[in-house]
Coordinates of C-alpha atoms in Angstrom, one line a residue:
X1 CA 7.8 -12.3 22.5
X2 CA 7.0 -10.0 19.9
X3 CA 6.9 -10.9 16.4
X4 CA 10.2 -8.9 15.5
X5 CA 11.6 -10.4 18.0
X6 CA 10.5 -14.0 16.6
X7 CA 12.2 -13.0 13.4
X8 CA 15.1 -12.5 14.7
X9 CA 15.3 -15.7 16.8
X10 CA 14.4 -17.4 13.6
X11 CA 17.3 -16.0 11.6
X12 CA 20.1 -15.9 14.6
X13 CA 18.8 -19.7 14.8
X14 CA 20.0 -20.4 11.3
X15 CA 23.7 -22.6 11.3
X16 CA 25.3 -20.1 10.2
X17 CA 27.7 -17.8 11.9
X18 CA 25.0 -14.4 13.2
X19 CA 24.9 -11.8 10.5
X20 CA 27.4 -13.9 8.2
X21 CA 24.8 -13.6 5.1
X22 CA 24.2 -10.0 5.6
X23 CA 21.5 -8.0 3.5
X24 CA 20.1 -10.8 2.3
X25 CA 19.3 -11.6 5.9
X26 CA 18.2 -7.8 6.2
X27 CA 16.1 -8.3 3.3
X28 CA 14.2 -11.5 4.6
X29 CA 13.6 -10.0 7.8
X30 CA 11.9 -6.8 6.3
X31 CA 10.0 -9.2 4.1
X32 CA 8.6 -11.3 7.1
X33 CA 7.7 -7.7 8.7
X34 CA 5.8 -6.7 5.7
X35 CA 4.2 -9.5 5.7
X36 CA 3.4 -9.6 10.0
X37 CA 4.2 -13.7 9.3
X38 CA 6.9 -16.2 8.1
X39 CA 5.3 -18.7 6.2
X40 CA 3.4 -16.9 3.1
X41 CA 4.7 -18.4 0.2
X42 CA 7.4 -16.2 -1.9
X43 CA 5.4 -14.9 -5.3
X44 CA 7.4 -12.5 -7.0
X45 CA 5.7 -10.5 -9.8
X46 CA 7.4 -7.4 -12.0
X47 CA 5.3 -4.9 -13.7
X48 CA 6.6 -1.8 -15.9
X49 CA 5.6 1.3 -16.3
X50 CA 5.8 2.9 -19.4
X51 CA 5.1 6.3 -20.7
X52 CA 6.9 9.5 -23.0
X53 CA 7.7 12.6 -21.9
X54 CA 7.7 15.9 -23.5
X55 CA 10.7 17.1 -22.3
X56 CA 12.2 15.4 -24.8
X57 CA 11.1 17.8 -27.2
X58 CA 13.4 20.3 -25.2
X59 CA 16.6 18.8 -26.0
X60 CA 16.7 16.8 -23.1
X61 CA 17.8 13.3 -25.1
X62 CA 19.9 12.3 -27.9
X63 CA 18.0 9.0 -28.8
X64 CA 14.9 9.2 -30.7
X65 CA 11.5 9.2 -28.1
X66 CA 10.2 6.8 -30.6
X67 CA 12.6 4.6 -29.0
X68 CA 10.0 4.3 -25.6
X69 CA 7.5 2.4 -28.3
X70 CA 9.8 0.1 -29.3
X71 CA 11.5 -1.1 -26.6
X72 CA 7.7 -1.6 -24.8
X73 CA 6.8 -3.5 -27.5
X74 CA 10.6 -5.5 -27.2
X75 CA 9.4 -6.5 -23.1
X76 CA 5.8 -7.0 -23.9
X77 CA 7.5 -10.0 -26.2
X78 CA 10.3 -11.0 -23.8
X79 CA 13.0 -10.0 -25.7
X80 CA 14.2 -6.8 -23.7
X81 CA 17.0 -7.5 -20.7
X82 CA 14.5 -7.3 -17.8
X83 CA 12.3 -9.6 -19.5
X84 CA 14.6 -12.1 -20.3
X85 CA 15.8 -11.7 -16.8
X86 CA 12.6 -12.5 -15.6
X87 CA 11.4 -15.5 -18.1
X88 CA 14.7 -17.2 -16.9
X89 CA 14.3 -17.3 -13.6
X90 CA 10.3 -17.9 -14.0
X91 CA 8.9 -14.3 -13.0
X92 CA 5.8 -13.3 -14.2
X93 CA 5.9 -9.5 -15.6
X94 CA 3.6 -7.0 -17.4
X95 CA 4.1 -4.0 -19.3
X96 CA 1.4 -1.2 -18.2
X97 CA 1.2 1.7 -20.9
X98 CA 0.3 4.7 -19.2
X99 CA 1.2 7.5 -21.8
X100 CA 3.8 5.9 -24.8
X101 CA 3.3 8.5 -28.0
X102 CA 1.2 5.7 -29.8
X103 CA -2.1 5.2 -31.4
X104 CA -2.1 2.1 -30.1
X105 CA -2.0 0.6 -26.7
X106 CA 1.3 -1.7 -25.5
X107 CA 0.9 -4.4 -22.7
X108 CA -1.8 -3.6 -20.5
X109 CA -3.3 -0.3 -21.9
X110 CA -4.2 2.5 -19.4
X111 CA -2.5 5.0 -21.8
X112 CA -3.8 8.8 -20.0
X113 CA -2.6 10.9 -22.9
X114 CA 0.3 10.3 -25.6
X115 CA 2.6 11.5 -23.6
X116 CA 3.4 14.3 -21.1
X117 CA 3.6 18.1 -21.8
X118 CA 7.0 19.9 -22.3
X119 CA 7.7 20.9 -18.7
X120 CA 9.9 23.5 -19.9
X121 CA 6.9 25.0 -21.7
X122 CA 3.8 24.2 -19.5
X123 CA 3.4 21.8 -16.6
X124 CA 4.2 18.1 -17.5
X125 CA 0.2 17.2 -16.4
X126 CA -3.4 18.1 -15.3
X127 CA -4.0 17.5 -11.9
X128 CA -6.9 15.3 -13.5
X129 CA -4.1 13.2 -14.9
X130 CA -1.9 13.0 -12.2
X131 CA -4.8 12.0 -10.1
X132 CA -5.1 9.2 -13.1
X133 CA -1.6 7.9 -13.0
X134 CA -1.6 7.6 -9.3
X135 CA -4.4 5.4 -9.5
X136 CA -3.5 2.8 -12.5
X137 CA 0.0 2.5 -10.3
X138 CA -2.5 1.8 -7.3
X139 CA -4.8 -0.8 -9.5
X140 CA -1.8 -2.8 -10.4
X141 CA -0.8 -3.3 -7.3
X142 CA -3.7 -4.5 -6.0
X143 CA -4.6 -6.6 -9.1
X144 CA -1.1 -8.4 -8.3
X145 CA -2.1 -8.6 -4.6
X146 CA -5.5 -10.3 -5.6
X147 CA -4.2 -12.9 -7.9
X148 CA -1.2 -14.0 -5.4
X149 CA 1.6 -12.3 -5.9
X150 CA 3.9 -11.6 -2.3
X151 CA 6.3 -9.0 -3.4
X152 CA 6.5 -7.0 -6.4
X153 CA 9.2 -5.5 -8.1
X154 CA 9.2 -2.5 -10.1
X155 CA 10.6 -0.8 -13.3
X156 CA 9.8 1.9 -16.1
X157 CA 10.9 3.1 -19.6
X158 CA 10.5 6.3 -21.0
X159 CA 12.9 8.3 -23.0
X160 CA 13.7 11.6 -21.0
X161 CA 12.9 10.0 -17.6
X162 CA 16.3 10.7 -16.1
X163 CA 15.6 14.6 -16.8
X164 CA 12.0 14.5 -15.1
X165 CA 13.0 11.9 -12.3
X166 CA 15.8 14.6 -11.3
X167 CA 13.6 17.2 -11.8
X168 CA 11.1 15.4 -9.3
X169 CA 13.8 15.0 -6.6
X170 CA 15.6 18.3 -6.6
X171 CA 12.3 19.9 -6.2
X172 CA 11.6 17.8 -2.6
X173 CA 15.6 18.1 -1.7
X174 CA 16.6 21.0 0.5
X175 CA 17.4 24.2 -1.7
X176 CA 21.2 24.3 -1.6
X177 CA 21.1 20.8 -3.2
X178 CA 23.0 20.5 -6.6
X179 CA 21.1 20.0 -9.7
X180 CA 20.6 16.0 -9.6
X181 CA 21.2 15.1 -13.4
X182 CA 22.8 12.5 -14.5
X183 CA 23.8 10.9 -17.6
X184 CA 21.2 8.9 -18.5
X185 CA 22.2 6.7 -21.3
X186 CA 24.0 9.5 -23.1
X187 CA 27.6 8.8 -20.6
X188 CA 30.2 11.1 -21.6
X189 CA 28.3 13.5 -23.0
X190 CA 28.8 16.7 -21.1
X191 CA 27.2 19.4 -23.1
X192 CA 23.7 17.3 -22.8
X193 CA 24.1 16.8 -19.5
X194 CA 24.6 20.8 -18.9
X195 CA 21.6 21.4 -20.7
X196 CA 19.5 18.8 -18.4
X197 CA 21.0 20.5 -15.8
X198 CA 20.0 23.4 -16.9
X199 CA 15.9 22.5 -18.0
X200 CA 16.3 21.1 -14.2
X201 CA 16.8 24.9 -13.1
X202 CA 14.5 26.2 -15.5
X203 CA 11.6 24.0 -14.1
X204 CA 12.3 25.0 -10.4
X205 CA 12.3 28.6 -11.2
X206 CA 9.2 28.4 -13.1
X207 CA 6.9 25.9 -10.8
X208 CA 8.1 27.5 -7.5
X209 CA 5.0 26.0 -5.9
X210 CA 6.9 22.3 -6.3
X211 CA 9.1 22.9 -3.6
X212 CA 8.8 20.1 -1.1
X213 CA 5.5 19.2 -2.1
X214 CA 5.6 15.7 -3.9
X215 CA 2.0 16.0 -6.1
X216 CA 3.1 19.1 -7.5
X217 CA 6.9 18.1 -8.5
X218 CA 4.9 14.8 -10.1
X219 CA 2.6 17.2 -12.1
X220 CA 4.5 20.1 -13.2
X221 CA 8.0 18.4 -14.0
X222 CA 7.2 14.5 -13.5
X223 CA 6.3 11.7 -15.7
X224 CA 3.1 9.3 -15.8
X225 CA 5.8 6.4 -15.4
X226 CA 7.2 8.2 -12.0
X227 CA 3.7 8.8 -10.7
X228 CA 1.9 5.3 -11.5
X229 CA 4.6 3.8 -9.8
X230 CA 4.1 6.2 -6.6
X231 CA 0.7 5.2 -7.0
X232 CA 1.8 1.5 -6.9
X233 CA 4.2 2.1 -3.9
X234 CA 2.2 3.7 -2.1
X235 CA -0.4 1.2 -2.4
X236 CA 1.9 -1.6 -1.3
X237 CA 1.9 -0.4 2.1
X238 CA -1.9 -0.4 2.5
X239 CA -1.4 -4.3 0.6
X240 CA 1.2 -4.8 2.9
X241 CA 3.3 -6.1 0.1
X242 CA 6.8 -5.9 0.1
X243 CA 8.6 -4.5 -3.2
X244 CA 11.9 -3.6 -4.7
X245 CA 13.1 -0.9 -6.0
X246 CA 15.4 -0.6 -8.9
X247 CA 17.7 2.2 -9.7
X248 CA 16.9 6.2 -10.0
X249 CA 14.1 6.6 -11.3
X250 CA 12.5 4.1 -9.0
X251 CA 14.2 6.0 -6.2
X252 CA 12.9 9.4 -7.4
X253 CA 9.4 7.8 -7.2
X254 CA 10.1 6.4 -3.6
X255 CA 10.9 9.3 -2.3
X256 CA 7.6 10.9 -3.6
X257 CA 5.9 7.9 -1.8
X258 CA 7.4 8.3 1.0
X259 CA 7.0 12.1 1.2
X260 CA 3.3 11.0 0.5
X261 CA 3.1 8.1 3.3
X262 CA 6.0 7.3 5.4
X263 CA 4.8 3.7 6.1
X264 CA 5.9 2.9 2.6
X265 CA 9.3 3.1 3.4
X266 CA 8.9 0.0 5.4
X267 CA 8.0 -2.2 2.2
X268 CA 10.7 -0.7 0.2
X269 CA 13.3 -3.4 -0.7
X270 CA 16.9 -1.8 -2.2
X271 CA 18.2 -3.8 -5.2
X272 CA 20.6 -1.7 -7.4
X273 CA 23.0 1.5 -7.0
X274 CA 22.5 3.3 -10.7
X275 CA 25.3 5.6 -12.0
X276 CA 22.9 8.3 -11.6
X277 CA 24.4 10.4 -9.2
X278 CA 20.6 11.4 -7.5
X279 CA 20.0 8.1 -6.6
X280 CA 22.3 8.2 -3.7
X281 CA 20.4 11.4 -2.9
X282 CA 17.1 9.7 -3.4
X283 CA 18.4 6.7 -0.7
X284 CA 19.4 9.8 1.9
X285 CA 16.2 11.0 1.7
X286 CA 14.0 8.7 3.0
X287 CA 16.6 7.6 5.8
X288 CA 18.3 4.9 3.3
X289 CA 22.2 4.7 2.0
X290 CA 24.2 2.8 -0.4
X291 CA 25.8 0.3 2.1
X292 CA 21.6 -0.8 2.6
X293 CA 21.8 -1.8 -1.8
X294 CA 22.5 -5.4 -2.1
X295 CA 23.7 -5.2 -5.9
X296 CA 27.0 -2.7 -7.1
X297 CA 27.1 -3.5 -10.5
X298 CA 27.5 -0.4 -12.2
X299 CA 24.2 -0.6 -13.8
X300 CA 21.9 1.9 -15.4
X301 CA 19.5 0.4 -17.8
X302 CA 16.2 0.7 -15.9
X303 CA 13.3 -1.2 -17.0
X304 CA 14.0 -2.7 -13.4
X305 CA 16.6 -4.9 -14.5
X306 CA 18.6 -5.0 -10.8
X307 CA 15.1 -5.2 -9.2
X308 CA 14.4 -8.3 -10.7
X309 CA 18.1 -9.8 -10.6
X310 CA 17.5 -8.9 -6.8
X311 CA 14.2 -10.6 -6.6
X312 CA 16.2 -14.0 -7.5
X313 CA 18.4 -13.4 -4.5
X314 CA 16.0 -13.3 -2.3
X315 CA 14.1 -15.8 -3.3
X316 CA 17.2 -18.3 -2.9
X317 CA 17.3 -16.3 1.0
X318 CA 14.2 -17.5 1.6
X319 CA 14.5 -21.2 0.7
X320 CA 17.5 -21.2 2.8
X321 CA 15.6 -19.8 6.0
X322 CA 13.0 -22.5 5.7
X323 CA 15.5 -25.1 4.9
X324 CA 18.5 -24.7 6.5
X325 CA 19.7 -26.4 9.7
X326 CA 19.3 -24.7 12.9
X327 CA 21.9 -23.8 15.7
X328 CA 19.6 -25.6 17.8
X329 CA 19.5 -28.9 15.7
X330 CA 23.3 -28.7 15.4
X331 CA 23.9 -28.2 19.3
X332 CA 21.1 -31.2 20.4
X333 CA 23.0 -33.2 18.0
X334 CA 26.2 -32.3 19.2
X335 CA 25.1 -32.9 22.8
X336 CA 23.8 -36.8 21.7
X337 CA 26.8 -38.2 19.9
X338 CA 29.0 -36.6 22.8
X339 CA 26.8 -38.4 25.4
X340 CA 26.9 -41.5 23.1
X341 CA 30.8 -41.3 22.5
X342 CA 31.1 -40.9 26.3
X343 CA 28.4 -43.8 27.4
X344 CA 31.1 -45.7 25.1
X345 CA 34.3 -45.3 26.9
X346 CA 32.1 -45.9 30.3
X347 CA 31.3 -49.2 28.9
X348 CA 35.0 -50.3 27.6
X349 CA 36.2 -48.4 31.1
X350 CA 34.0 -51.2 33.3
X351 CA 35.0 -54.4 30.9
X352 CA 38.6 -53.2 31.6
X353 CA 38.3 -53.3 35.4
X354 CA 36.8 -56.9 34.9

């Protein structure tokens, strides 16, 4: 029997009825499979990604980019949603600064530069620092992998990400796709999201070369956020550590991974559908859709806030596969208390005939 096969014995074996717990028992099979066994222990560990972007300075936000510093420094203290999130349910996290727009370094400090270049004026990035940001995402993955952890989850904050993370995925997306963004946090407002439509476009006509080729899309329109976690994703699969996703931005960098080294796409757990309408088109891309996301809250904060809220539910998935009563049990014990009821009635049957 192959171990696949094993899996699913193990899960069709639970005493339940087959398939009744759905995703989740999707989830814990992909996990078991990443893993190529069923009894590592469950170490979940969240790190975020955190970086500015120049784009910004083109209009493509209404909040202040200072606000990237800020809320950094909120999760490095556990005060942000995601953090909170994860000291309540006893996740470990770190905040990794790869490029916030500060003198000084926040969380873990791999800062590259102090923030990307204005893609609408010159490409986001040097090769030199893409090359960078690939590797930090890669060195916190295997820094998690050596002190543990079993599946990570992932998240980011950057002012202006949404623009750059659409940017990213309309350049690998065939060419009669629609520009891919969204909102962001500014919901409702139209004329901004014209003109990040429109920077989109402007970005695509300018870096031609991006066209279906993942490094270049990273360095001429990306973030250091979106590539450190490529980096990271991409370095799961050589780990072979399972990790969840979170919403677009996330999805954006997935797909680069993927585009990069389709083996990734086997460690890749869904959590969250965002608003953002790309992420949908992010899923579809790597041979994913929305009926595969466990969580449909209507969420769009980021920072990996469904990711981690996903993380729980497994965990509890888990505990149930290595707890729970089996079919098996339930059937032997079935077969005992009919054989006792019925050794029973023999005996009253022959003290009757007496």
């Amino acid at each position: 029997m192959t171990f696949a096969a094993e899996v699913d014995e193990l899960l069709r074996n639970l005493a339940k009825p087959p398939g009744s717990l759905g995703l989740l028992e999707a989830q814990a099979r992909q996990v078991f499979l990443a893993w190529g066994n069923t009894e590592t222990a469950f170490r979940p560990k969240h790190i975020i990604f955190a970086a500015d972007n120049g784009i910004t300075r083109s209009g493509a936000v209404q909040q202040l980019a200072e606000i990237t510093y800020m809320q950094s420094r909120q999760m490095v203290e556990g005060v942000s949603a995601v953090t909170c999130f994860c000291r309540c349910n006893g996740i470990p996290y770190e905040v990794v600064d790869v490029g916030i727009d500060s003198d000084d370094g926040v969380g873990i400090d791999r800062k590259i530069r102090r923030g990307t270049r204005d893609f609408a004026v010159e490409p986001a990035m040097t090769a030199a620092e893409l090359e960078r940001a690939l590797d930090i995402g890669g060195e916190r993955a295997a820094a998690a992998k050596r002190d543990g952890y079993t599946c990570l989850s992932f998240g980011e904050m950057g002012i202006g990400n949404t623009t750059t993370s659409a940017a990213v995925l309309t350049a690998l997306l065939p060419d009669h796709t629609p520009w891919l963004a969204g909102y962001g946090s500014a919901r409702g407002n139209y004329r901004l999201l014209r003109h990040k439509e429109e920077l989109v476009r402007q970005g695509l006509l300018a870096y031609p070369q991006i066209r279906g080729n993942a490094l270049e899309a990273l360095r001429c329109v990306g973030g250091y956020d979106l590539a450190a976690l490529c980096g990271a994703m991409t370095a799961c699969a050589e780990l072979r550590l399972p990790f969840f996703i979170d919403g677009f931005i996330t999805a954006a960098a997935l797909a680069c991974a993927v585009t990069l080294e389709p083996s990734v796409r086997a460690y890749a757990l869904l959590s969250h559908l965002s608003r953002e309408p790309g992420m949908a088109a992010a899923l579809r891309y790597i041979g994913r859709d929305e009926n595969e996301v466990i969580l449909h809250g209507g969420m769009s904060l980021g920072e990996g806030s469904g990711a981690v809220l996903a993380v729980v539910l497994l965990r509890s998935m888990l505990y149930a596969v290595r707890h729970m009563a089996t079919l098996d049990g339930i059937n032997a014990a079935a077969a005992r208390r009919r054989a006792e009821r019925d050794g029973k009635g023999r005996n009253v049957g022959g003290n009757t005939d007496r």
